[in-house]
Coordinates of N, CA and C in Angstrom, one line a residue:
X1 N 3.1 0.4 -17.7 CA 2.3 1.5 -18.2 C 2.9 2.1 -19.5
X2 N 4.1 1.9 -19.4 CA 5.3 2.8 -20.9 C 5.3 1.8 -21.9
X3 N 5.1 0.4 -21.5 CA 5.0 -1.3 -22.0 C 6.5 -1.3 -22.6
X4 N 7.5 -0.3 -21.8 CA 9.1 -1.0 -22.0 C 9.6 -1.9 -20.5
X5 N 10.1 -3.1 -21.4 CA 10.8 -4.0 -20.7 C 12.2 -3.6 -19.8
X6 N 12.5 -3.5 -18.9 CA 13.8 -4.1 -18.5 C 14.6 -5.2 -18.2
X7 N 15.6 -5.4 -18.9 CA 16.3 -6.7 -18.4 C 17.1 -6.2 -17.0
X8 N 17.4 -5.0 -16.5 CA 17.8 -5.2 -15.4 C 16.4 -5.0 -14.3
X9 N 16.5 -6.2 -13.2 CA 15.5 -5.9 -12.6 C 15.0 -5.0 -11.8
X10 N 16.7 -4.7 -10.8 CA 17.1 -3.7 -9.9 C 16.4 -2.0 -10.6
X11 N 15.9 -1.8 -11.7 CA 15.0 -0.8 -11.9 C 13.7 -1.1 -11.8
X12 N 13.0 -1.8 -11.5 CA 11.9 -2.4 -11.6 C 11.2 -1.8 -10.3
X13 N 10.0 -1.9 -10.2 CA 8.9 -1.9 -8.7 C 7.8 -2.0 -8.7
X14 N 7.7 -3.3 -8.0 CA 6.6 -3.9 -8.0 C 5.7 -3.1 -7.1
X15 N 4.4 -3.2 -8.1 CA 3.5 -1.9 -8.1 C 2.0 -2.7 -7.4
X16 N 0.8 -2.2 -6.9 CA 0.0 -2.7 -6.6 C -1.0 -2.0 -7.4
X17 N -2.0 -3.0 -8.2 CA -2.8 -2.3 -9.5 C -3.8 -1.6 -8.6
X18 N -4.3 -2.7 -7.6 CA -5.3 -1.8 -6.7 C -5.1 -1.3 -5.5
X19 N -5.2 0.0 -5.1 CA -4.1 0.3 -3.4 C -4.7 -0.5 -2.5
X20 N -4.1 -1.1 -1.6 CA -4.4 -2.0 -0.8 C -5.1 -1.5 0.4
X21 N -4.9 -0.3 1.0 CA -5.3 0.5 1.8 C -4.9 -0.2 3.5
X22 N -4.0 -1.1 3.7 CA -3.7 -1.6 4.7 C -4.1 -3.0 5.1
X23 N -5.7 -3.7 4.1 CA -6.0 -5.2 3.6 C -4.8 -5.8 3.1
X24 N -4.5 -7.2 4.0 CA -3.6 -7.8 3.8 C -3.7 -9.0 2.9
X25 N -5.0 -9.4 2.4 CA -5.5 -10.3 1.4 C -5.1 -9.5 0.0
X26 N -5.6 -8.0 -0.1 CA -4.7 -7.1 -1.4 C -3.5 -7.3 -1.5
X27 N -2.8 -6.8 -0.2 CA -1.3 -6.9 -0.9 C -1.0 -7.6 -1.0
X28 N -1.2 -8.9 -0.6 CA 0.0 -9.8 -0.7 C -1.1 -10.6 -2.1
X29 N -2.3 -10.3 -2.4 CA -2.6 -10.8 -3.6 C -1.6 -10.7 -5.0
X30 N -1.3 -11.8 -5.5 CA -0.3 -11.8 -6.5 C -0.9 -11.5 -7.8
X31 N -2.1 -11.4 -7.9 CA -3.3 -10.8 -9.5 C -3.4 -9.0 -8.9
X32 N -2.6 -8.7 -7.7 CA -3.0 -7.4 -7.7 C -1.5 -6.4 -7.3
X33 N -0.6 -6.9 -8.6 CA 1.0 -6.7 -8.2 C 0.9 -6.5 -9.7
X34 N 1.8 -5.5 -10.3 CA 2.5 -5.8 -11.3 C 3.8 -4.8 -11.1
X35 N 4.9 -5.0 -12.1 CA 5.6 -4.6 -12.3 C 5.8 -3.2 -13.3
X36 N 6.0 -2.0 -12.4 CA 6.6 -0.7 -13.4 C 7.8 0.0 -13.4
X37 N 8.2 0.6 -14.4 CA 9.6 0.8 -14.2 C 9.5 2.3 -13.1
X38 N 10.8 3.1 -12.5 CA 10.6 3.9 -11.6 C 9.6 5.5 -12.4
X39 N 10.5 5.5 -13.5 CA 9.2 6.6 -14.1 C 7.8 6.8 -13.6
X40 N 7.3 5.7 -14.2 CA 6.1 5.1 -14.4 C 5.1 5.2 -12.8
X41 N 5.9 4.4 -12.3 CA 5.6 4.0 -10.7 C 5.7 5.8 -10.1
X42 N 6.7 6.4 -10.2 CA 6.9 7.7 -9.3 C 6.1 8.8 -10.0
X43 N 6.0 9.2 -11.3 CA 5.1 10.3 -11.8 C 3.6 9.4 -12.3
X44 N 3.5 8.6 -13.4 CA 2.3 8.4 -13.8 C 1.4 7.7 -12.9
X45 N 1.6 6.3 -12.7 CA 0.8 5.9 -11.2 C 0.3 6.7 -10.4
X46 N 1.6 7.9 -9.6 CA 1.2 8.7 -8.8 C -0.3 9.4 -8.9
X47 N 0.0 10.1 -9.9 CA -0.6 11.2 -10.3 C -2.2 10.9 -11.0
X48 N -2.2 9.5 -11.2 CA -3.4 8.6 -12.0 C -4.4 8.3 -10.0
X49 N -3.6 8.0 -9.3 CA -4.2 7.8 -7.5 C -4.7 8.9 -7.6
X50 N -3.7 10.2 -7.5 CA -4.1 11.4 -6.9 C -5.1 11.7 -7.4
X51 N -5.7 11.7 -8.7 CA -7.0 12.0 -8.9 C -8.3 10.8 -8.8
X52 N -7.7 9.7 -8.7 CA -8.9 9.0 -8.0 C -9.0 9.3 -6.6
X53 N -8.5 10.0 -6.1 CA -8.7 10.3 -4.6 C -9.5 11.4 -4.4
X54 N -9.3 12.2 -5.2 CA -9.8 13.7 -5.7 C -11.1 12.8 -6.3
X55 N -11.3 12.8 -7.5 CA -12.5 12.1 -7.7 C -13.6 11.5 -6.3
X56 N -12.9 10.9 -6.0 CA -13.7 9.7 -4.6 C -13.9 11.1 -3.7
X57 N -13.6 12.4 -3.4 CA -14.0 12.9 -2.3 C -15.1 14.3 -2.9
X58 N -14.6 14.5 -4.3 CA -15.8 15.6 -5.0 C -16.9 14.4 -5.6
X59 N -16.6 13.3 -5.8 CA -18.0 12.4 -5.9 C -18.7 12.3 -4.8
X60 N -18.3 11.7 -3.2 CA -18.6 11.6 -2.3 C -19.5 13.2 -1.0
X61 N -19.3 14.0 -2.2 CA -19.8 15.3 -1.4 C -21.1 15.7 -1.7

């Protein structure tokens, strides 16, 4: 998401682009993984779901 590299990996976390929702053909799909650093993964990711969730339930009403 930040498009910086790590050479150490141990900061790394492998992220799932689309939430799997407990489909085991998603997660373990390897076109539906990528790698973000913890920043990224813990505030932006986050916060980018939490409003597709929000979205999906004020669409859905």
């Amino acid at each position: 998401m930040c498009g910086d590299c790590e050479a150490d990996t141990s900061k790394l976390i492998a992220d799932h682009i689309r939430r799997h929702g407990g489909d085991p053909k998603l997660f373990w799909d390897p076109d539906n993984l990528q790698c973000l650093c913890k920043h990224c993964h813990d505030n932006d990711k986050q916060r980018a779901e939490a409003a597709e969730r929000m979205a999906g339930r004020i669409g859905g009403v």
